[in-house]
């Protein structure tokens, strides 16, 4: 037993001895009497009054979500009552509505037929059923909405004559093709054969709103460009949806993806693409990454960018993928700094890699329980205010000299590992409980002056 | 381990009954856990009277909020959590920097056990070093060594990241080790403060 273990044993003996003495047995009777005179709170009130807990806590006591839901319930009930009359009146003066039913008890049998008839502002309600067709919406702004449980309203991609940008498919299977439109497509399931596209949005004046869609993973296909594809300047939104497979942002694409569950690979590799990804859960891709911004093969390859905020990245298949080393977020090539802020990276083999021809502003993220936290190869990045915790190899692996400010690095094997030429400015960082705080090559002048060091794990 | 499983089953049933409002079941749970909780509170607060107040408050809160406990198997961890919270509340109310002298009554079960690693005087010294720590570090040391909880579970109870629990443990032990090396000067406050 070494000196440290011996000391720990003495502390353990001390607390065991002191803790076992002097128990006031009379106090137990006092307590029993006191508690017998009060009643437990009702469950809903106890949950509200329970102090906030960590989301990851294994102590199964209430949750902030339940508490907020309980508080909001009465407000919602009042709003529903007040809004009921308003909603009824609105129905009388709502948009022209067309119904689609595969069973024949609607205005149309197919969605396409309804779209052909609809004018700007019309609403198309789709009843439960299976709809194997290509729905083309070009040059008009309408609403296509499922009228029932989304899982029972299935639009299925079929072989088409659509010329998919950057694709060699002769008869690509496509479910929705959207161009020159700001239409809404909501509350549907969209599926198709292996290699099909669920939604293609193409063109600068194309900004569809895609909401509450279920786009399941088909045949474990994570191939680039399938399922959802924005290109040629398309924008719009994808929100509150569940997507499996692949999402791709081609040339000039700038959609906003919010609050989705993405069991998918996300490719941002069109020149000038700059999507916004916020508050999504991203996991499952089997291509060795979860989100990929900008091809990085050489300096002349296409630069892309993105704003990536408040998402959770969790690479469940940590051992899969033949290349790229299993990295959750790769920034391959960017002229503008990719914004990576306030995300959570959990259990990834490498959380973030910024390659040689790229740069990123990496701020306020939590990167934990993986192998390597953040790997920086390119010039021009900034790392500030991140929490890098409990990674089994490196917290940061740095080959250049970015400012590294006010980060917390705790519990990593090596807090920061510097490459041969790396001389970053380290200021205001906190190092605690790492086996080694900073590994510095011989002759490298980098110091920890101006940083807080609270002790190594050993 | 059939006996341990039987004990866990009995406790689970008691918790479920207590959750349904059965005060007798709660009383049985209290009698079984009180010594352990008192030990935790006493070690954290370093004062028997304050520890008694904290445990009373913590168990009263546990009874009042028992219906918020979703998983009966989490009873022990939940109880530890309410006790530690109560300790912090008591500590905040009566913050003081003086050292506390404990009257240590040797436990008959361990009195005859030869202590190869330290004398009684050294153990007293170690106890005073524990006094000097701030409550955050002391709480981690107590939960880890007295309740034998892994650091991850300690972090859950204290509502802090696992890395923070780890660093508080290491910092606390390091501070105690360093102080033990220096000649003792009673009454000298810990630069980091203590409650």
XYZ file of C-alpha atoms in Angstrom:
653
model
C 0.000 0.000 0.000
C 1.552 3.345 -0.973
C 1.530 6.531 1.060
C -1.630 7.880 -0.557
C -3.613 4.686 -0.118
C -2.476 4.451 3.489
C -3.703 7.969 4.146
C -7.029 7.249 2.485
C -7.397 4.199 4.733
C -6.763 6.338 7.806
C -9.473 8.752 6.713
C -11.836 5.845 6.113
C -11.075 4.442 9.586
C -11.641 7.858 11.133
C -15.063 8.411 9.587
C -16.138 4.827 10.275
C -15.242 5.214 13.940
C -16.698 8.678 14.445
C -19.837 8.022 12.469
C -20.790 5.049 14.593
C -20.845 6.890 17.919
C -23.286 8.936 19.971
C -26.572 8.272 18.149
C -29.362 10.090 20.053
C -31.969 7.347 20.254
C -34.492 9.633 21.938
C -34.474 11.824 18.850
C -35.981 8.994 16.828
C -39.059 8.952 19.047
C -39.354 12.742 18.735
C -39.220 12.450 14.989
C -41.818 9.706 14.854
C -44.178 11.855 16.909
C -43.565 14.940 14.760
C -44.123 13.159 11.454
C -47.261 11.456 12.695
C -48.834 14.887 13.016
C -48.407 15.857 9.372
C -49.530 14.231 6.151
C -47.447 13.672 3.037
C -48.015 16.187 0.258
C -50.070 15.079 -2.747
C -47.835 13.726 -5.485
C -48.293 16.648 -7.876
C -47.462 19.190 -5.184
C -44.521 17.158 -3.904
C -43.112 17.060 -7.445
C -43.492 20.813 -7.848
C -41.880 21.580 -4.484
C -39.030 19.097 -4.981
C -35.872 21.094 -5.666
C -34.429 20.811 -9.193
C -32.301 17.797 -9.900
C -29.792 16.920 -12.532
C -31.281 15.419 -15.664
C -28.940 12.468 -15.466
C -29.702 11.648 -11.854
C -30.455 8.043 -11.047
C -32.464 9.127 -8.018
C -35.890 8.847 -9.553
C -37.567 11.758 -7.827
C -39.742 13.952 -9.987
C -38.294 16.077 -12.733
C -38.275 19.688 -13.822
C -40.376 18.639 -16.801
C -43.103 17.177 -14.599
C -42.978 20.192 -12.352
C -43.317 22.644 -15.218
C -46.075 20.547 -16.754
C -48.019 20.602 -13.499
C -47.660 24.364 -13.194
C -48.627 24.894 -16.829
C -51.658 22.593 -16.693
C -54.042 25.101 -15.204
C -52.860 27.775 -17.608
C -53.377 25.462 -20.566
C -56.850 24.501 -19.366
C -57.843 28.138 -19.129
C -56.438 28.864 -22.567
C -58.255 25.896 -24.065
C -61.554 27.044 -22.607
C -61.020 30.576 -23.780
C -59.746 29.479 -27.161
C -62.521 26.999 -27.831
C -64.975 29.621 -28.897
C -62.382 31.430 -30.965
C -61.362 28.219 -32.712
C -64.956 27.452 -33.548
C -65.425 30.853 -35.096
C -62.182 30.599 -37.014
C -63.297 27.374 -38.657
C -66.073 29.235 -40.349
C -63.644 31.664 -41.934
C -60.538 29.349 -42.307
C -58.641 28.636 -45.553
C -60.231 26.543 -48.311
C -59.645 22.933 -47.345
C -59.356 19.848 -49.529
C -59.446 16.375 -48.073
C -57.502 13.414 -49.366
C -58.429 9.843 -48.548
C -57.058 6.659 -50.081
C -60.372 5.037 -49.158
C -62.294 7.365 -51.428
C -64.234 9.236 -48.750
C -62.429 12.522 -49.335
C -62.319 15.119 -52.062
C -59.338 13.412 -53.719
C -57.759 9.959 -53.780
C -54.170 11.196 -54.023
C -52.250 14.094 -52.538
C -50.928 15.031 -55.983
C -54.426 15.520 -57.320
C -55.252 17.806 -54.403
C -52.050 19.767 -54.914
C -52.875 20.262 -58.579
C -56.249 21.779 -57.683
C -55.089 23.847 -54.703
C -54.447 27.579 -54.892
C -52.085 29.651 -52.758
C -53.195 29.543 -49.136
C -55.255 26.352 -49.441
C -55.034 23.552 -46.919
C -54.903 19.860 -47.839
C -55.836 17.431 -45.073
C -54.641 13.880 -45.628
C -56.510 11.088 -43.885
C -54.880 7.883 -42.662
C -53.821 5.605 -45.457
C -50.974 4.708 -47.747
C -50.057 7.102 -50.550
C -47.420 5.745 -52.977
C -46.764 8.819 -55.085
C -44.519 11.739 -55.879
C -45.961 14.952 -54.473
C -44.608 17.864 -56.466
C -45.230 21.360 -55.121
C -43.831 23.979 -57.471
C -44.639 27.649 -57.479
C -47.505 27.648 -54.995
C -47.769 28.031 -51.230
C -50.102 25.557 -49.576
C -50.397 23.460 -46.461
C -50.318 19.663 -46.560
C -51.154 18.254 -43.159
C -51.924 14.802 -41.863
C -55.423 14.519 -40.423
C -54.845 11.777 -37.867
C -51.905 9.972 -36.235
C -48.791 10.632 -38.284
C -47.821 6.962 -38.152
C -51.001 6.038 -40.032
C -50.578 8.550 -42.848
C -47.794 7.159 -44.999
C -46.472 8.788 -48.139
C -44.244 6.385 -50.001
C -41.586 7.429 -52.517
C -41.942 6.001 -56.008
C -39.584 6.000 -59.036
C -39.786 9.371 -60.762
C -38.336 11.499 -63.537
C -37.100 14.117 -61.055
C -33.631 15.384 -61.901
C -32.024 15.264 -58.501
C -29.075 17.682 -58.328
C -25.721 15.942 -57.971
C -27.237 12.521 -58.420
C -26.787 9.956 -61.153
C -29.973 8.098 -60.385
C -31.982 7.595 -63.578
C -35.287 6.998 -61.888
C -34.832 8.300 -58.378
C -37.552 7.378 -55.921
C -38.857 10.616 -54.404
C -41.854 11.322 -52.179
C -41.915 15.150 -52.013
C -40.256 17.486 -54.481
C -40.516 21.143 -53.474
C -39.428 24.084 -55.566
C -40.234 27.783 -55.511
C -42.533 27.336 -52.540
C -42.901 28.089 -48.858
C -45.462 25.348 -48.324
C -45.970 23.505 -45.071
C -45.780 19.719 -44.916
C -46.731 18.359 -41.520
C -47.750 15.332 -39.472
C -47.008 12.584 -41.958
C -44.822 9.524 -42.226
C -42.640 9.543 -45.311
C -40.874 6.414 -46.386
C -39.735 4.578 -49.479
C -37.413 1.913 -50.851
C -33.723 1.793 -50.105
C -31.921 4.815 -51.533
C -35.037 6.939 -51.899
C -35.538 10.586 -51.072
C -38.269 11.588 -48.657
C -38.092 15.329 -49.380
C -36.047 17.306 -51.881
C -36.136 21.098 -51.575
C -34.410 22.888 -54.409
C -33.966 26.537 -55.353
C -33.380 29.935 -53.803
C -37.077 30.699 -53.448
C -37.762 27.376 -51.796
C -38.327 27.601 -48.045
C -40.734 24.872 -46.955
C -41.774 24.329 -43.377
C -41.489 20.665 -42.525
C -43.006 19.809 -39.139
C -43.737 16.737 -37.064
C -42.679 14.344 -39.791
C -41.686 10.765 -39.216
C -39.077 9.646 -41.694
C -37.880 6.236 -40.571
C -34.531 4.662 -41.253
C -34.866 2.423 -44.284
C -32.641 -0.617 -44.683
C -29.997 0.997 -42.417
C -29.163 3.370 -45.240
C -27.028 6.270 -44.082
C -25.853 7.106 -47.574
C -25.196 10.723 -48.367
C -28.033 12.732 -49.796
C -30.847 10.333 -49.141
C -33.979 11.024 -47.175
C -33.798 14.822 -46.869
C -31.944 17.050 -49.279
C -31.826 20.844 -49.472
C -29.859 22.304 -52.353
C -29.392 25.208 -54.748
C -30.073 27.841 -52.122
C -33.091 26.217 -50.494
C -33.902 27.154 -46.919
C -36.970 26.727 -44.690
C -37.278 24.640 -41.555
C -37.419 21.094 -40.286
C -38.797 20.864 -36.766
C -40.063 18.391 -34.193
C -39.515 15.489 -36.541
C -37.925 12.080 -36.305
C -35.557 11.284 -39.130
C -33.505 8.190 -39.843
C -30.861 7.834 -42.494
C -29.362 10.954 -43.904
C -29.870 14.665 -44.229
C -27.862 16.568 -46.762
C -27.291 20.256 -47.365
C -26.021 20.976 -50.858
C -24.966 24.158 -52.533
C -26.151 27.287 -50.757
C -28.596 25.432 -48.523
C -29.533 27.306 -45.355
C -32.375 25.458 -43.636
C -32.961 25.595 -39.896
C -33.294 22.255 -38.162
C -34.836 22.488 -34.687
C -35.795 20.000 -32.004
C -35.563 16.953 -34.181
C -34.464 13.445 -33.318
C -31.913 12.554 -35.978
C -30.873 8.910 -36.106
C -28.930 9.976 -39.122
C -25.805 11.256 -40.778
C -25.939 14.986 -41.427
C -23.861 16.161 -44.377
C -23.215 19.837 -44.940
C -20.978 19.747 -47.948
C -22.389 22.064 -50.584
C -20.410 25.164 -51.361
C -21.915 28.048 -49.437
C -24.218 25.859 -47.364
C -24.848 27.307 -43.920
C -27.632 25.559 -42.037
C -28.658 26.233 -38.463
C -28.978 23.185 -36.230
C -30.451 23.911 -32.834
C -31.700 21.706 -30.019
C -31.642 18.494 -32.011
C -30.650 15.089 -30.793
C -28.167 13.604 -33.248
C -27.021 9.980 -33.028
C -26.808 6.685 -34.842
C -24.932 7.459 -38.086
C -22.735 4.564 -39.151
C -20.426 6.510 -41.454
C -17.946 7.365 -38.729
C -19.422 10.749 -37.919
C -22.696 12.366 -36.968
C -22.382 15.820 -38.566
C -19.932 16.748 -41.252
C -19.383 20.341 -42.348
C -17.342 20.954 -45.478
C -15.319 18.458 -47.467
C -11.733 18.476 -46.359
C -9.853 16.593 -49.006
C -7.773 19.580 -50.048
C -7.651 23.339 -49.864
C -9.724 23.794 -52.988
C -12.603 21.600 -51.905
C -15.925 23.193 -51.120
C -16.166 25.338 -48.020
C -19.343 25.156 -46.001
C -20.367 26.544 -42.667
C -23.046 26.103 -40.038
C -24.426 27.305 -36.736
C -24.670 24.405 -34.361
C -26.279 25.322 -31.046
C -27.781 23.476 -28.133
C -27.755 20.029 -29.725
C -26.946 16.703 -28.143
C -24.516 14.483 -30.013
C -24.307 10.881 -28.961
C -22.508 8.418 -31.208
C -24.008 5.143 -30.050
C -22.162 2.972 -32.574
C -18.774 4.088 -31.337
C -16.932 1.238 -32.946
C -18.518 1.371 -36.387
C -17.401 3.307 -39.458
C -14.341 2.560 -41.529
C -12.848 6.001 -41.753
C -12.560 9.383 -40.127
C -11.976 7.779 -36.755
C -15.527 8.025 -35.473
C -15.919 11.716 -34.821
C -19.238 13.203 -33.807
C -18.773 16.598 -35.479
C -16.208 17.122 -38.191
C -15.510 20.552 -39.570
C -13.608 19.739 -42.730
C -13.506 22.902 -44.736
C -14.860 26.315 -43.832
C -14.014 29.871 -44.727
C -16.279 31.346 -42.058
C -15.857 30.014 -38.563
C -18.443 27.353 -37.851
C -20.342 28.254 -34.677
C -20.411 25.346 -32.243
C -22.069 26.604 -29.057
C -23.819 25.183 -26.020
C -24.021 21.646 -27.331
C -23.603 18.468 -25.371
C -21.320 15.728 -26.679
C -21.667 12.501 -24.744
C -19.684 9.317 -25.074
C -18.279 9.968 -28.538
C -14.959 8.531 -29.540
C -13.927 12.017 -30.633
C -16.460 14.759 -30.087
C -15.284 17.601 -32.352
C -12.561 17.649 -34.988
C -11.633 20.867 -36.772
C -9.437 19.865 -39.669
C -6.571 21.683 -41.320
C -8.617 23.860 -43.695
C -11.333 24.772 -41.248
C -12.011 26.917 -38.223
C -14.665 27.058 -35.559
C -15.834 29.125 -32.609
C -16.293 26.467 -29.980
C -17.964 27.929 -26.904
C -20.002 26.785 -23.959
C -20.156 23.126 -24.917
C -20.070 20.143 -22.591
C -17.890 17.358 -23.914
C -17.812 14.329 -21.674
C -17.358 10.646 -21.215
C -15.709 10.046 -24.572
C -12.201 9.216 -25.673
C -11.002 12.541 -27.105
C -12.902 15.743 -26.540
C -11.834 18.299 -29.138
C -9.161 17.984 -31.829
C -7.913 21.142 -33.522
C -5.750 21.031 -36.663
C -6.661 24.266 -38.417
C -5.804 27.884 -37.680
C -8.286 30.496 -36.556
C -10.420 28.576 -34.077
C -11.401 29.726 -30.598
C -12.159 27.512 -27.619
C -13.897 29.290 -24.771
C -16.067 28.392 -21.811
C -16.346 24.684 -22.579
C -16.584 21.928 -19.993
C -14.451 18.999 -21.012
C -14.949 16.185 -18.554
C -14.006 12.600 -17.972
C -12.611 11.745 -21.386
C -10.481 8.641 -21.348
C -7.657 10.022 -23.492
C -7.417 13.733 -24.332
C -9.617 16.576 -23.296
C -8.112 18.709 -26.063
C -5.700 17.633 -28.764
C -4.268 20.812 -30.272
C -1.900 21.119 -33.211
C -2.143 24.882 -33.730
C -2.331 27.915 -31.468
C -5.927 28.947 -30.857
C -6.912 30.985 -27.802
C -8.041 28.510 -25.155
C -9.871 30.515 -22.504
C -11.987 29.821 -19.448
C -12.589 26.196 -20.162
C -12.949 23.585 -17.443
C -11.006 20.388 -17.969
C -11.685 17.767 -15.317
C -11.196 14.083 -14.988
C -9.457 13.542 -18.336
C -6.415 11.354 -18.776
C -4.598 14.299 -20.369
C -6.273 17.681 -20.161
C -4.536 19.256 -23.161
C -2.071 17.495 -25.416
C -0.067 19.933 -27.527
C 1.357 19.042 -30.921
C 4.900 19.908 -31.874
C 4.071 23.388 -33.196
C 1.209 24.274 -30.899
C 1.665 27.285 -28.647
C -1.867 28.287 -27.694
C -2.690 31.067 -25.264
C -4.080 29.377 -22.189
C -5.900 31.754 -19.863
C -8.524 31.461 -17.185
C -8.913 27.713 -17.632
C -9.511 25.359 -14.717
C -7.731 22.032 -14.564
C -8.879 19.533 -11.945
C -8.471 15.852 -11.447
C -6.755 15.133 -14.774
C -3.968 12.552 -14.723
C -1.882 15.137 -16.596
C -3.136 18.678 -17.045
C -1.109 19.730 -20.064
C 1.355 17.602 -21.977
C 3.877 19.913 -23.567
C 6.568 18.902 -26.113
C 10.185 19.500 -25.120
C 11.155 23.112 -25.618
C 7.560 24.341 -25.937
C 7.232 27.502 -23.842
C 3.529 27.042 -23.045
C 2.842 27.407 -19.302
C -0.155 27.218 -17.031
C 0.323 30.731 -15.638
C -3.032 32.464 -15.436
C -4.925 29.208 -15.137
C -6.279 27.453 -12.068
C -4.771 24.099 -11.315
C -6.328 22.233 -8.441
C -4.375 19.019 -8.512
C -3.919 15.924 -10.567
C -5.833 12.707 -10.126
C -2.795 10.727 -9.094
C -26.959 -13.115 -1.726
C -30.406 -14.214 -0.670
C -30.322 -12.362 2.657
C -29.448 -9.043 1.043
C -32.196 -9.586 -1.518
C -34.688 -10.372 1.233
C -33.728 -7.200 3.090
C -34.102 -5.171 -0.096
C -37.513 -6.696 -0.750
C -38.733 -5.893 2.750
C -37.467 -2.350 2.447
C -39.129 -1.928 -0.918
C -42.449 -3.019 0.527
C -42.087 -0.628 3.431
C -41.280 2.243 1.078
C -44.283 1.486 -1.076
C -46.519 1.418 2.008
C -45.001 4.625 3.330
C -45.527 6.242 -0.041
C -49.179 5.348 0.238
C -49.355 7.198 3.554
C -48.628 4.378 6.006
C -46.850 6.134 8.875
C -46.002 2.879 10.656
C -44.056 1.752 7.605
C -42.245 5.074 7.538
C -41.428 4.691 11.234
C -39.808 1.318 10.597
C -37.748 2.803 7.799
C -36.672 5.697 10.013
C -35.582 3.443 12.872
C -33.505 1.363 10.483
C -31.794 4.282 8.801
C -31.474 6.841 11.600
C -28.043 5.765 12.922
C -26.557 5.842 9.453
C -28.040 9.237 8.635
C -26.973 10.660 11.970
C -23.456 9.433 11.293
C -23.422 11.181 7.932
C -24.770 14.423 9.371
C -22.412 14.363 12.311
C -19.411 13.826 10.109
C -20.464 16.611 7.750
C -21.480 19.150 10.387
C -18.936 18.097 13.044
C -21.437 18.779 15.799
C -23.908 16.341 17.340
C -26.638 18.875 18.074
C -26.571 20.332 14.596
C -26.472 16.836 13.138
C -29.577 15.914 15.096
C -31.354 19.022 13.764
C -30.333 18.196 10.215
C -31.486 14.603 10.402
C -34.792 15.630 11.962
C -35.337 18.197 9.224
C -34.243 15.822 6.474
C -36.531 13.013 7.598
C -39.456 15.392 8.062
C -38.916 16.564 4.478
C -38.681 12.935 3.380
C -42.060 12.155 4.940
C -43.689 15.249 3.462
C -42.326 14.601 -0.034
C -42.421 10.829 -0.022
C -44.976 10.733 -2.820
C -42.464 12.352 -5.177
C -40.247 9.251 -4.935
C -40.988 7.298 -8.102
C -38.629 4.383 -7.617
C -38.853 2.664 -4.201
C -35.474 1.036 -4.820
C -33.922 4.503 -4.773
C -34.988 5.023 -1.155
C -31.506 4.951 0.371
C -30.016 7.309 -2.183
C -32.987 9.641 -1.849
C -32.700 9.648 1.907
C -28.997 10.431 1.717
C -29.822 13.297 -0.588
C -32.416 14.829 1.737
C -30.078 14.442 4.690
C -27.176 16.124 2.927
C -29.468 18.939 1.789
C -30.602 19.401 5.372
C -26.966 19.503 6.495
C -26.218 22.270 4.052
C -29.269 24.174 5.275
C -28.175 23.884 8.894
C -24.627 24.852 7.984
C -25.814 27.966 6.197
C -27.912 29.005 9.183
C -25.156 28.648 11.714
C -22.014 29.403 9.786
C -19.042 29.619 12.063
C -15.312 29.312 11.672
C -14.243 27.993 15.068
C -13.066 24.434 15.367
C -15.392 22.004 17.042
C -14.257 19.664 19.728
C -15.853 16.268 19.459
C -16.279 13.920 22.313
C -15.344 10.664 20.739
C -16.685 7.670 22.621
C -14.838 4.585 21.422
C -17.174 2.085 19.814
C -16.937 -1.139 21.876
C -16.937 -3.082 18.641
C -13.714 -1.525 17.514
C -12.098 -0.523 20.845
C -10.141 -3.722 21.142
C -8.956 -3.713 17.566
C -5.303 -2.850 17.333
C -4.834 0.203 15.196
C -1.613 -0.363 13.389
C -1.753 2.796 11.327
C -2.159 5.605 13.858
C -2.263 6.467 17.490
C -5.297 7.963 19.209
C -3.563 11.363 19.158
C -2.972 11.141 15.456
C -6.587 10.192 14.888
C -7.671 13.249 16.865
C -5.379 15.344 14.689
C -6.889 13.821 11.575
C -10.334 14.615 12.919
C -9.369 18.240 13.354
C -8.065 18.352 9.804
C -11.421 17.041 8.670
C -13.024 19.855 10.652
C -10.985 22.418 8.772
C -12.229 21.387 5.354
C -15.052 23.323 3.763
C -18.383 21.566 3.810
C -18.337 20.763 0.083
C -15.158 18.708 0.304
C -16.098 17.179 3.615
C -19.464 16.017 2.268
C -17.780 14.177 -0.609
C -15.286 12.506 1.741
C -18.027 11.447 4.145
C -20.304 10.018 1.466
C -17.439 8.216 -0.252
C -15.708 6.771 2.802
C -18.476 6.479 5.394
C -21.246 5.228 3.128
C -18.772 3.552 0.776
C -20.469 5.087 -2.261
C -18.743 5.303 -5.628
C -18.006 8.855 -6.716
C -20.618 8.747 -9.425
C -23.312 8.115 -6.867
C -21.847 10.753 -4.561
C -22.134 13.214 -7.447
C -25.774 12.252 -7.977
C -26.585 12.837 -4.329
C -24.807 16.173 -4.206
C -26.177 17.221 -7.586
C -22.768 17.980 -9.047
C -20.861 16.649 -12.071
C -18.846 13.472 -11.473
C -15.652 15.347 -12.291
C -16.393 17.913 -9.620
C -16.963 15.182 -7.042
C -13.666 13.624 -8.033
C -11.803 16.893 -7.756
C -13.378 17.761 -4.398
C -12.334 14.379 -3.032
C -8.787 14.756 -4.262
C -8.504 18.342 -3.111
C -9.926 17.510 0.298
C -7.602 14.584 0.869
C -4.634 16.559 -0.434
C -5.427 19.445 1.914
C -5.645 17.068 4.857
C -2.393 15.335 3.902
C -0.530 18.611 3.587
C -1.878 19.915 6.890
C -0.877 16.706 8.637
C 2.690 17.243 7.483
C 2.881 20.751 8.998
C 3.124 21.341 12.768
C -0.384 21.861 14.108
C -1.533 25.347 15.076
C -4.960 25.155 16.710
C -7.369 27.950 15.903
C -5.722 28.749 12.568
C -8.494 29.054 10.034
C -8.443 27.138 6.760
C -7.758 29.642 3.981
C -10.588 28.016 2.021
C -12.967 28.524 4.943
C -14.930 25.951 6.867
C -18.501 25.604 8.034
